[in-house]
Coordinates of C-alpha atoms in Angstrom, one line a residue:
Chain A
X1 CA 17.7 -52.9 14.1
X2 CA 17.9 -49.1 12.7
X3 CA 19.5 -50.6 9.5
X4 CA 17.9 -53.4 9.0
X5 CA 14.6 -50.7 8.9
X6 CA 16.4 -49.9 5.9
X7 CA 16.7 -52.8 4.0
X8 CA 14.2 -53.9 1.4
X9 CA 11.6 -56.9 2.3
X10 CA 13.6 -59.5 0.4
X11 CA 17.1 -58.4 1.7
X12 CA 15.0 -59.2 5.0
X13 CA 13.5 -62.1 3.9
X14 CA 17.4 -63.8 3.1
X15 CA 18.6 -62.7 6.3
X16 CA 15.5 -64.7 7.9
X17 CA 16.0 -68.0 5.8
X18 CA 19.8 -67.8 7.5
X19 CA 17.7 -67.6 10.5
X20 CA 18.8 -64.0 11.7
X21 CA 16.2 -63.3 14.3
X22 CA 16.9 -59.4 14.1
X23 CA 15.6 -59.6 10.5
X24 CA 12.6 -61.7 11.2
X25 CA 11.9 -59.1 14.1
X26 CA 11.9 -56.3 11.4
X27 CA 9.7 -57.7 9.2
X28 CA 7.3 -58.4 12.3
X29 CA 7.7 -54.7 12.7
X30 CA 7.1 -53.7 9.4
X31 CA 4.1 -55.9 8.3
X32 CA 2.4 -56.6 11.6
X33 CA -0.2 -53.6 11.2
X34 CA -1.5 -54.8 7.8
X35 CA -1.3 -58.7 8.8
X36 CA -2.8 -58.1 12.5
X37 CA -5.7 -56.3 10.8
X38 CA -6.4 -59.0 8.4
X39 CA -6.3 -61.7 10.9
X40 CA -8.7 -59.5 13.1
X41 CA -11.0 -59.1 10.1
X42 CA -11.1 -62.7 9.3
X43 CA -11.1 -64.1 13.1
X44 CA -12.8 -61.6 14.7
X45 CA -11.5 -61.8 18.3
X46 CA -8.2 -59.8 18.7
X47 CA -6.9 -62.2 21.4
X48 CA -7.2 -65.1 18.9
X49 CA -5.8 -62.6 16.0
X50 CA -2.8 -61.7 18.3
X51 CA -2.0 -65.5 18.9
X52 CA -2.2 -66.1 14.9
X53 CA 0.0 -63.4 14.2
X54 CA 2.8 -64.8 16.6
X55 CA 2.1 -68.2 14.7
X56 CA 2.4 -66.6 11.5
X57 CA 5.9 -65.3 12.1
X58 CA 6.7 -68.6 13.6
X59 CA 5.9 -70.2 10.3
X60 CA 8.1 -67.8 8.4
X61 CA 10.9 -68.4 10.8
X62 CA 10.5 -72.4 10.0
X63 CA 9.6 -72.2 6.8
X64 CA 11.4 -69.2 5.1
X65 CA 13.2 -72.0 2.9
X66 CA 10.2 -72.3 1.2
X67 CA 10.0 -69.2 0.3
X68 CA 10.7 -68.6 -3.5
X69 CA 13.5 -66.2 -3.5
X70 CA 13.0 -65.9 -7.4
X71 CA 9.8 -64.0 -7.2
X72 CA 11.1 -61.5 -4.8
X73 CA 7.7 -60.9 -3.8
X74 CA 7.7 -61.4 0.4
X75 CA 4.5 -59.2 0.3
X76 CA 2.2 -61.7 -1.6
X77 CA 4.0 -64.6 0.6
X78 CA 3.3 -62.7 3.8
X79 CA -0.2 -61.7 3.0
X80 CA -1.4 -65.2 1.7
X81 CA 0.2 -67.0 4.6
X82 CA -1.4 -65.0 6.9
X83 CA -4.8 -65.3 5.2
X84 CA -4.4 -69.2 4.7
X85 CA -3.6 -69.2 8.8
X86 CA -6.8 -67.3 9.3
X87 CA -8.8 -69.3 7.1
X88 CA -7.8 -73.0 8.5
X89 CA -8.7 -71.7 11.8
X90 CA -12.2 -70.4 10.7
X91 CA -13.0 -73.2 8.4
X92 CA -11.6 -76.0 11.6
X93 CA -14.4 -73.9 13.7
X94 CA -17.1 -74.4 10.6
X95 CA -15.9 -78.2 10.4
X96 CA -18.2 -81.3 12.3
X97 CA -16.0 -82.5 15.1
X98 CA -13.0 -84.6 14.6
X99 CA -11.3 -82.4 12.0
X100 CA -8.7 -81.1 14.0
X101 CA -5.3 -82.7 12.3
X102 CA -2.6 -80.5 11.8
X103 CA 1.0 -81.5 11.2
X104 CA 3.8 -80.0 9.2
X105 CA 2.6 -81.6 5.9
X106 CA -0.7 -80.4 6.1
X107 CA 0.9 -76.8 6.9
X108 CA 3.1 -77.2 4.0
X109 CA 0.1 -77.8 1.8
X110 CA -2.5 -76.0 2.9
X111 CA -0.8 -72.9 4.9
X112 CA 2.7 -72.3 3.5
X113 CA 1.8 -70.0 0.1
X114 CA 2.1 -72.0 -3.4
X115 CA 2.5 -69.2 -5.7
X116 CA 2.9 -68.8 -9.3
X117 CA 6.7 -68.7 -10.2
X118 CA 5.7 -66.0 -12.6
X119 CA 5.0 -63.6 -9.9
X120 CA 5.5 -59.9 -10.7
X121 CA 7.5 -58.2 -7.6
X122 CA 5.8 -56.3 -5.2
X123 CA 6.4 -54.8 -1.8
X124 CA 4.6 -53.3 1.3
X125 CA 5.6 -49.9 0.5
X126 CA 4.1 -50.3 -3.5
X127 CA 1.1 -51.9 -2.1
X128 CA 0.2 -48.8 0.3
X129 CA 1.1 -46.5 -2.5
X130 CA -1.3 -48.0 -5.0
X131 CA -4.3 -48.1 -2.2
X132 CA -6.2 -45.3 -3.5
X133 CA -6.4 -47.1 -7.0
X134 CA -7.2 -50.0 -5.6
X135 CA -10.1 -48.6 -4.0
X136 CA -11.3 -47.1 -6.8
X137 CA -11.1 -50.3 -8.7
X138 CA -13.1 -52.3 -5.8
X139 CA -15.7 -49.7 -5.9
X140 CA -16.7 -49.8 -9.4
X141 CA -17.7 -53.6 -8.9
X142 CA -21.4 -54.5 -8.6
X143 CA -22.6 -55.4 -5.2
X144 CA -23.0 -59.1 -5.9
X145 CA -19.1 -59.0 -7.1
X146 CA -18.0 -57.4 -4.0
X147 CA -20.2 -59.7 -1.8
X148 CA -18.9 -63.1 -3.7
X149 CA -15.1 -61.5 -3.1
X150 CA -15.6 -60.5 0.7
X151 CA -17.2 -64.4 1.1
X152 CA -14.4 -66.2 -0.5
X153 CA -11.3 -64.0 0.8
X154 CA -12.3 -62.9 4.5
X155 CA -15.1 -65.5 5.0
X156 CA -13.0 -68.6 4.0
X157 CA -15.7 -69.9 2.2
X158 CA -15.2 -72.1 -0.6
X159 CA -17.1 -72.0 -3.6
X160 CA -19.4 -74.9 -2.6
X161 CA -20.2 -73.3 0.4
X162 CA -20.8 -69.9 -1.2
X163 CA -23.5 -71.8 -3.5
X164 CA -25.3 -73.6 -0.4
X165 CA -25.3 -70.6 1.6
X166 CA -26.5 -68.2 -1.5
X167 CA -28.7 -71.0 -2.9
X168 CA -27.4 -70.0 -6.2
X169 CA -25.9 -72.9 -8.8
X170 CA -22.0 -74.0 -8.3
X171 CA -21.7 -72.8 -11.9
X172 CA -23.1 -69.1 -11.4
X173 CA -20.7 -68.9 -8.3
X174 CA -17.5 -70.1 -10.4
X175 CA -18.6 -67.4 -13.2
X176 CA -19.3 -64.5 -10.6
X177 CA -16.2 -65.1 -8.5
X178 CA -13.9 -64.7 -12.1
X179 CA -15.8 -62.2 -13.3
X180 CA -15.3 -60.1 -9.9
X181 CA -11.2 -60.7 -9.7
X182 CA -10.9 -60.1 -13.5
X183 CA -13.2 -57.1 -13.3
X184 CA -11.0 -55.7 -10.5
X185 CA -7.9 -56.6 -12.5
X186 CA -9.2 -54.4 -15.5
X187 CA -10.6 -51.4 -13.3
X188 CA -7.1 -51.7 -11.7
X189 CA -5.4 -51.3 -15.2
X190 CA -7.4 -48.5 -16.1
X191 CA -7.0 -46.4 -13.1
Chain B
X1 CA -7.9 -64.3 -21.0
X2 CA -7.0 -68.0 -20.6
X3 CA -9.7 -70.4 -21.2
X4 CA -12.6 -69.7 -19.5
X5 CA -12.7 -73.3 -17.2
X6 CA -9.0 -72.6 -16.6
X7 CA -9.7 -68.8 -15.6
X8 CA -12.4 -70.2 -13.2
X9 CA -9.9 -72.5 -11.6
X10 CA -7.3 -69.9 -11.3
X11 CA -9.4 -67.4 -9.9
X12 CA -10.4 -70.2 -7.1
X13 CA -7.1 -71.1 -6.4
X14 CA -5.4 -67.3 -6.2
X15 CA -8.5 -66.6 -4.1
X16 CA -7.9 -69.6 -1.6
X17 CA -11.9 -70.8 -2.2
X18 CA -11.3 -74.2 -3.6
X19 CA -12.7 -76.7 -1.8
X20 CA -9.8 -79.3 -0.6
X21 CA -10.5 -82.0 -3.3
X22 CA -10.4 -79.5 -6.1
X23 CA -7.1 -77.8 -4.3
X24 CA -5.3 -81.3 -4.3
X25 CA -6.0 -82.2 -7.8
X26 CA -5.2 -78.4 -9.2
X27 CA -2.0 -78.3 -6.8
X28 CA -0.9 -81.8 -8.2
X29 CA -1.5 -80.9 -11.9
X30 CA 0.8 -77.5 -11.2
X31 CA 3.3 -79.5 -9.7
X32 CA 3.4 -81.7 -12.5
X33 CA 4.2 -78.6 -14.8
X34 CA 0.4 -79.2 -16.2
X35 CA -0.7 -76.5 -18.7
X36 CA -1.6 -73.5 -16.4
X37 CA -1.0 -70.0 -17.6
X38 CA 1.3 -69.1 -14.7
X39 CA 1.9 -65.0 -15.9
X40 CA -1.8 -64.9 -15.3
X41 CA -2.2 -67.1 -12.2
X42 CA 0.5 -64.7 -10.5
X43 CA -1.4 -61.4 -11.4
X44 CA -4.5 -62.9 -9.7
X45 CA -2.7 -63.9 -6.7
X46 CA -0.8 -60.4 -6.3
X47 CA -4.3 -59.0 -6.9
X48 CA -5.8 -60.8 -4.1
X49 CA -3.7 -59.8 -1.5
X50 CA -3.9 -56.0 -2.7
X51 CA -7.5 -56.6 -1.4
X52 CA -6.5 -56.6 2.8
X53 CA -4.6 -53.3 2.1
X54 CA -7.4 -51.3 2.1
X55 CA -8.2 -52.5 6.0
X56 CA -7.9 -49.7 8.2
X57 CA -4.4 -50.7 10.1
X58 CA -4.2 -51.1 13.6
X59 CA -1.4 -52.6 15.9
X60 CA -1.6 -55.4 18.1
X61 CA -0.3 -55.7 21.8
X62 CA 3.5 -54.6 21.6
X63 CA 4.0 -57.0 23.9
X64 CA 3.1 -59.8 21.5
X65 CA 6.6 -59.8 20.6
X66 CA 7.9 -61.3 23.9
X67 CA 5.8 -64.1 22.7
X68 CA 7.1 -64.4 19.3
X69 CA 10.6 -64.6 21.4
X70 CA 9.3 -67.3 23.4
X71 CA 8.4 -69.0 20.0
X72 CA 11.8 -68.5 18.9
X73 CA 13.2 -69.9 22.0
X74 CA 11.5 -73.1 21.7
X75 CA 12.2 -73.8 18.3
X76 CA 16.4 -73.5 18.7
X77 CA 16.8 -77.1 18.6
X78 CA 14.9 -77.7 15.4
X79 CA 16.6 -74.5 14.0
X80 CA 20.1 -75.8 14.9
X81 CA 19.4 -79.0 13.3
X82 CA 18.4 -77.4 10.4
X83 CA 21.2 -74.9 10.4
X84 CA 23.5 -77.9 10.7
X85 CA 22.0 -79.9 7.9
X86 CA 22.2 -77.0 5.6
X87 CA 26.0 -76.2 6.5
X88 CA 26.8 -80.3 5.8
X89 CA 25.0 -79.4 2.3
X90 CA 26.7 -76.7 1.7
X91 CA 30.4 -78.4 2.4
X92 CA 29.2 -81.3 0.1
X93 CA 28.6 -79.5 -2.5
X94 CA 31.6 -79.2 -4.8
X95 CA 33.1 -75.8 -5.9
X96 CA 32.2 -74.7 -9.6
X97 CA 35.2 -74.7 -11.9
X98 CA 35.9 -71.1 -12.4
X99 CA 37.2 -71.7 -16.3
X100 CA 35.0 -70.0 -19.0
X101 CA 34.1 -67.3 -16.6
X102 CA 33.1 -65.3 -19.7
X103 CA 30.9 -68.0 -20.8
X104 CA 29.0 -68.3 -17.7
X105 CA 28.0 -64.5 -17.4
X106 CA 26.3 -65.1 -20.4
X107 CA 24.4 -68.3 -20.2
X108 CA 23.0 -68.2 -16.8
X109 CA 20.4 -65.4 -17.2
X110 CA 19.1 -67.0 -19.9
X111 CA 18.5 -70.3 -17.8
X112 CA 16.8 -68.6 -15.1
X113 CA 14.9 -66.9 -18.0
X114 CA 13.7 -70.3 -19.5
X115 CA 12.9 -71.7 -16.3
X116 CA 11.3 -69.4 -14.4
X117 CA 9.9 -67.0 -17.3
X118 CA 11.5 -63.9 -15.4
X119 CA 13.8 -61.5 -16.1
X120 CA 17.7 -61.8 -14.6
X121 CA 17.0 -57.7 -14.8
X122 CA 15.3 -57.0 -11.3
X123 CA 11.8 -56.3 -12.1
X124 CA 11.1 -52.7 -11.0
X125 CA 9.6 -52.3 -7.9
X126 CA 5.6 -52.1 -8.1
X127 CA 2.6 -53.9 -9.5
X128 CA 2.8 -55.0 -12.8
X129 CA -0.1 -56.9 -14.5
X130 CA 1.4 -57.6 -18.3
X131 CA 2.6 -61.0 -19.3
X132 CA 5.4 -62.8 -18.1
X133 CA 6.3 -63.0 -22.0
X134 CA 6.6 -59.5 -22.4
X135 CA 9.3 -59.6 -19.9
X136 CA 11.1 -62.4 -21.4
X137 CA 11.2 -60.0 -24.5
X138 CA 12.5 -57.3 -22.3
X139 CA 15.2 -59.5 -21.2
X140 CA 16.4 -60.8 -24.5
X141 CA 16.7 -57.5 -25.9
X142 CA 18.6 -56.1 -22.4
X143 CA 20.8 -58.9 -23.1
X144 CA 21.4 -58.5 -26.5
X145 CA 22.3 -54.8 -26.0
X146 CA 24.5 -55.2 -22.8
X147 CA 26.7 -58.0 -23.7
X148 CA 28.4 -59.0 -27.1
X149 CA 25.5 -58.6 -29.0
X150 CA 26.4 -61.5 -31.6
X151 CA 27.0 -64.5 -28.8
X152 CA 24.1 -63.9 -26.7
X153 CA 21.8 -63.6 -29.4
X154 CA 22.7 -66.9 -30.9
X155 CA 22.7 -68.3 -27.6
X156 CA 19.0 -67.5 -26.8
X157 CA 17.7 -68.6 -30.6
X158 CA 19.7 -71.8 -30.6
X159 CA 18.4 -74.9 -28.9
X160 CA 19.3 -76.1 -25.6
X161 CA 21.7 -79.0 -26.4
X162 CA 24.0 -76.2 -28.4
X163 CA 24.0 -73.8 -26.0
X164 CA 27.4 -75.1 -24.2
X165 CA 29.0 -76.4 -27.0
X166 CA 28.8 -73.2 -29.5
X167 CA 29.9 -70.9 -27.1
X168 CA 32.9 -69.2 -28.6
X169 CA 35.9 -69.2 -26.5
X170 CA 36.7 -66.1 -25.4
X171 CA 40.2 -66.8 -23.9
X172 CA 43.4 -67.4 -25.9
X173 CA 45.0 -70.6 -24.7
X174 CA 48.7 -69.3 -23.9
X175 CA 51.2 -70.6 -26.1
X176 CA 54.6 -72.3 -24.3
X177 CA 57.7 -70.3 -24.7
X178 CA 60.7 -71.6 -25.1
X179 CA 64.3 -70.1 -24.3
X180 CA 67.2 -70.5 -26.7
X181 CA 70.2 -70.5 -25.3
X182 CA 73.5 -69.2 -27.4
X183 CA 76.4 -71.5 -27.7
X184 CA 78.4 -68.7 -25.2
X185 CA 75.5 -68.8 -22.9
X186 CA 75.8 -72.7 -22.5
X187 CA 79.6 -72.5 -22.0
X188 CA 78.8 -69.8 -18.7
X189 CA 76.0 -72.5 -17.9
X190 CA 78.3 -75.7 -17.5
X191 CA 81.0 -73.5 -15.6
X192 CA 78.4 -72.4 -13.1
X193 CA 77.2 -76.1 -12.6
X194 CA 80.7 -77.3 -12.2
X195 CA 81.7 -74.6 -10.0
X196 CA 81.6 -75.8 -6.1
X197 CA 82.2 -72.3 -4.9
X198 CA 79.2 -71.1 -6.5
X199 CA 77.3 -74.1 -5.0
X200 CA 78.2 -73.4 -1.6
X201 CA 77.2 -69.8 -2.1
X202 CA 73.9 -70.9 -3.7
X203 CA 73.1 -73.3 -0.8
X204 CA 73.7 -70.6 2.0
X205 CA 71.0 -68.6 1.3
X206 CA 68.9 -71.2 0.5
X207 CA 69.5 -72.7 3.8
X208 CA 69.0 -69.4 5.7
X209 CA 65.7 -69.1 3.6
X210 CA 64.6 -72.6 4.8
X211 CA 65.7 -72.3 8.1
X212 CA 63.3 -68.8 8.3
X213 CA 60.6 -70.6 6.7
X214 CA 60.4 -73.5 9.5
X215 CA 60.8 -71.0 12.3
X216 CA 58.0 -68.7 10.8
X217 CA 55.9 -71.7 10.0
X218 CA 56.1 -72.9 13.6
X219 CA 55.1 -69.6 14.9
X220 CA 52.1 -69.1 12.4
X221 CA 51.3 -72.4 13.6
X222 CA 51.3 -71.3 17.2
X223 CA 49.9 -68.3 16.3
X224 CA 46.9 -69.9 14.6
X225 CA 46.3 -72.5 17.3
X226 CA 46.2 -69.5 19.9
X227 CA 43.4 -68.0 17.4
X228 CA 41.2 -71.0 17.2
X229 CA 41.6 -71.4 21.2
X230 CA 40.7 -67.8 21.6
X231 CA 37.7 -68.3 19.2
X232 CA 36.6 -70.9 21.2
X233 CA 36.5 -69.0 24.3
X234 CA 34.6 -66.2 22.4
X235 CA 31.8 -68.2 21.0
X236 CA 31.9 -69.7 24.7
X237 CA 31.8 -66.4 26.4
X238 CA 29.3 -65.4 23.6
X239 CA 26.8 -68.5 24.6
X240 CA 27.2 -67.6 28.2
X241 CA 26.3 -63.9 27.4
X242 CA 23.0 -65.6 25.5
X243 CA 22.4 -67.6 28.3
X244 CA 22.5 -64.9 30.8
X245 CA 20.3 -62.5 29.3
X246 CA 18.1 -64.9 28.7
X247 CA 17.8 -65.8 32.8
X248 CA 18.1 -61.8 33.2
X249 CA 14.9 -61.8 30.9
X250 CA 12.9 -64.0 32.4
X251 CA 13.5 -63.0 36.0
X252 CA 13.3 -59.5 35.2
X253 CA 9.5 -60.4 34.2
X254 CA 9.4 -62.3 37.8
X255 CA 10.8 -59.0 39.4
X256 CA 8.4 -56.5 37.8
X257 CA 5.6 -59.0 38.5
X258 CA 6.2 -59.2 41.9
X259 CA 6.4 -54.9 42.7
X260 CA 2.9 -55.5 42.0
X261 CA 0.9 -55.0 45.1
X262 CA -2.3 -57.2 45.3
X263 CA -1.4 -60.5 43.8
X264 CA -4.0 -63.2 44.6
X265 CA -2.5 -66.8 44.9
X266 CA -4.7 -69.3 43.6
X267 CA -4.1 -72.9 44.1
X268 CA -5.1 -75.4 41.0
X269 CA -5.8 -78.9 42.2
X270 CA -6.3 -81.8 39.7
X271 CA -9.8 -83.0 38.9
X272 CA -10.6 -86.5 39.4
X273 CA -9.6 -87.5 35.8
X274 CA -6.0 -86.1 36.7
X275 CA -5.4 -86.3 40.6
X276 CA -1.7 -85.8 40.4
X277 CA -1.7 -82.6 38.5
X278 CA -1.6 -79.3 40.4
X279 CA -0.7 -75.7 39.7
X280 CA -0.5 -72.0 41.1
X281 CA -1.9 -68.8 39.5
X282 CA -0.7 -65.8 40.7
X283 CA -2.7 -62.8 39.3
X284 CA -2.9 -59.1 40.0
X285 CA -6.2 -57.5 38.8
X286 CA -4.9 -54.0 39.1
X287 CA -2.4 -54.8 36.5
X288 CA -4.4 -57.1 35.0
X289 CA -1.4 -60.0 34.6
X290 CA -0.5 -63.3 35.6
X291 CA 2.1 -66.3 36.0
X292 CA 1.1 -69.5 35.8
X293 CA 2.8 -72.3 37.3
X294 CA 2.2 -75.9 36.4
X295 CA 3.2 -79.4 38.1
X296 CA 3.0 -82.7 36.5
X297 CA 0.9 -81.7 33.4
X298 CA 1.2 -84.1 30.6
X299 CA 2.3 -82.6 27.2
X300 CA -0.7 -82.1 25.2
X301 CA -1.0 -84.1 21.8
X302 CA -0.2 -83.0 18.8
X303 CA -2.2 -79.9 17.9
X304 CA -3.7 -79.4 21.3
X305 CA -2.8 -76.8 24.1
X306 CA -4.2 -75.8 27.4
X307 CA -6.2 -73.3 27.9
X308 CA -6.7 -70.8 30.9
X309 CA -10.2 -69.8 31.8
X310 CA -11.7 -67.2 34.4
X311 CA -15.3 -68.1 35.1
X312 CA -17.7 -65.1 36.1
X313 CA -21.6 -65.3 36.3
X314 CA -21.5 -68.7 34.7
X315 CA -19.7 -67.2 31.7
X316 CA -16.1 -68.3 30.8
X317 CA -13.4 -65.5 30.0
X318 CA -10.5 -67.4 28.1
X319 CA -6.9 -65.8 29.9
X320 CA -4.6 -67.7 27.1
X321 CA -3.7 -70.8 25.0
X322 CA -0.4 -72.1 26.1
X323 CA 1.7 -75.5 25.8
X324 CA 4.0 -76.5 28.8
X325 CA 7.5 -76.0 28.0
X326 CA 10.0 -77.6 30.3
X327 CA 12.5 -74.5 29.8
X328 CA 9.5 -72.1 30.9
X329 CA 8.7 -72.2 35.0
X330 CA 6.2 -69.7 34.9
X331 CA 3.8 -68.7 31.8
X332 CA 2.9 -64.9 31.5
X333 CA -0.5 -64.3 31.3
X334 CA -1.4 -60.8 29.7
X335 CA -4.6 -58.8 29.4
X336 CA -6.8 -60.6 31.9
X337 CA -10.6 -59.4 31.2
X338 CA -12.1 -56.3 33.1
X339 CA -13.9 -58.3 35.7
X340 CA -14.3 -57.0 39.4
X341 CA -12.3 -59.6 41.9
X342 CA -14.9 -60.0 43.8
X343 CA -17.2 -61.5 40.8
X344 CA -14.6 -64.0 39.6
X345 CA -16.0 -67.5 40.4
X346 CA -13.4 -69.7 40.0
X347 CA -10.4 -70.4 37.3
X348 CA -10.1 -73.8 35.4
X349 CA -7.7 -74.7 32.8
X350 CA -9.4 -77.5 29.6
X351 CA -7.7 -79.3 26.9
X352 CA -8.6 -77.1 23.3
X353 CA -7.1 -77.1 20.0
X354 CA -4.2 -74.8 19.5
X355 CA -5.8 -72.3 17.7
X356 CA -7.7 -71.5 21.2
X357 CA -11.4 -72.0 21.7
X358 CA -13.9 -69.0 22.6
X359 CA -15.7 -71.6 25.0
X360 CA -14.2 -74.6 26.9
X361 CA -14.6 -77.7 24.9
X362 CA -12.2 -79.8 26.3
X363 CA -11.9 -81.9 29.6
X364 CA -10.9 -79.8 32.7
X365 CA -7.3 -80.9 34.0
X366 CA -7.2 -78.2 37.0
X367 CA -9.6 -75.7 38.9
X368 CA -9.3 -73.5 41.7
X369 CA -10.8 -70.3 42.9
X370 CA -9.9 -67.2 44.7
X371 CA -9.1 -66.6 48.4
X372 CA -12.5 -64.5 49.5
X373 CA -11.6 -62.5 52.8
X374 CA -15.5 -62.7 53.4
X375 CA -15.7 -66.1 53.5
X376 CA -13.1 -66.1 55.8
X377 CA -14.8 -63.8 58.2
X378 CA -18.1 -65.8 58.0
X379 CA -16.6 -68.7 59.2
X380 CA -14.9 -67.2 62.2

């Protein structure tokens, strides 16, 4: 186990894809604080967040073969998977009764991430190292841009829902969301 | 930046805030290889996952890992099938011919670069928002410097259909060599063939060699049989050890639980709707943990599960969501809420979605209440 701790994210993921459970536990130990905090932020209740965390790693175990190893980007895959899983729960709670359909195909389509094949490599260490820059870049956004990002990313609202919630035209929401993310990128590049 | 409409779409896709209809359309378009700036999409996807890096990090209950282990154990059969399928696939694949090794070395990286737009050089760790085309250029430059320059450059710049045929051969075909026998040599050769003594002399070592070969062959055969048998024994013992470990870990949990004093036993009975079902809840309010045993409970459908509730002052508190598992006799319950024993009115089990509910929403399968000594004394 001690040796596994030394392995990179991608090396661990390769072992997970071969169903080496120790590698999954190593990945769990490494990523749990971040993923649990994200789940708690989205789902609110710590107990529900804990259940969701177990489900996320169960999905990783079952669906590791859907990870695109060419991207070498386990961080983005895991965080997106976790966020998708949490947002799916939140959207189900908000949806009208009867919308409880969930099977393997649904999971593959809406929960397992579909990342661009042209994704730059990123790992947990790097993400944590550039945290101050991300913080500064985010702080430079306007309040409206921050709010729209919050509603979309953490609250799980779709663009249509944000438009209805804030009572502003859908076009404006689309534009604001795009500007928020592109400004965040530009701010981060200038840091 | 790409066209405004496309940028808006890829932003919504990267942030995961498209409604289902648009998501399905965009997803189909992406799968069909429609025109989407994949580099830019990748940048935005990497960017959006940096947002949670700012969260204050906290760790969940350390016991949660056990739940993960339970899930992994429950998936054993599925994983075993996947493993076997993967093995069959590997066996079915024919090994690639190892000819033209040098050519392969040169060819494969540009193929990958063409397909994915990524470099074969390991991309330096760290986020980079540079476009993919830049990486492609870097690849080309690096390849040009590293390998035999002319071959690679020609390869990358050529159209695809010429790539295989135009690569120059890197190995020379060995020419057959003939031995020219001189007249004197020929006589010696004829004499040698004709000489019976020479035949016998040559035959003895050959015979001995064959004999040794047979003896060693049979010994090697029996040795490999023994190794196979030993391997089978070892794998049998390994699986037995695994089974024992699992048994011990399960029962250790039970032993640990029964070390607690003040364990309450709650008999759970089936409601009128499910009269044949029953169960038992063993709970300790001092250690805030419990064990649940269920009998004759139907397996919940698709995305459904059972949720155990503790009712106090009319409020329901969740004790956990679970799906009965044939291999698990007892379901472990952690984190029983801080509610005084005497305030607990009843326990009940309802049918809920697998993600769990905040309040009971489904039908009640089982219910039961704590044995209250006061009530007993009143009756007396």
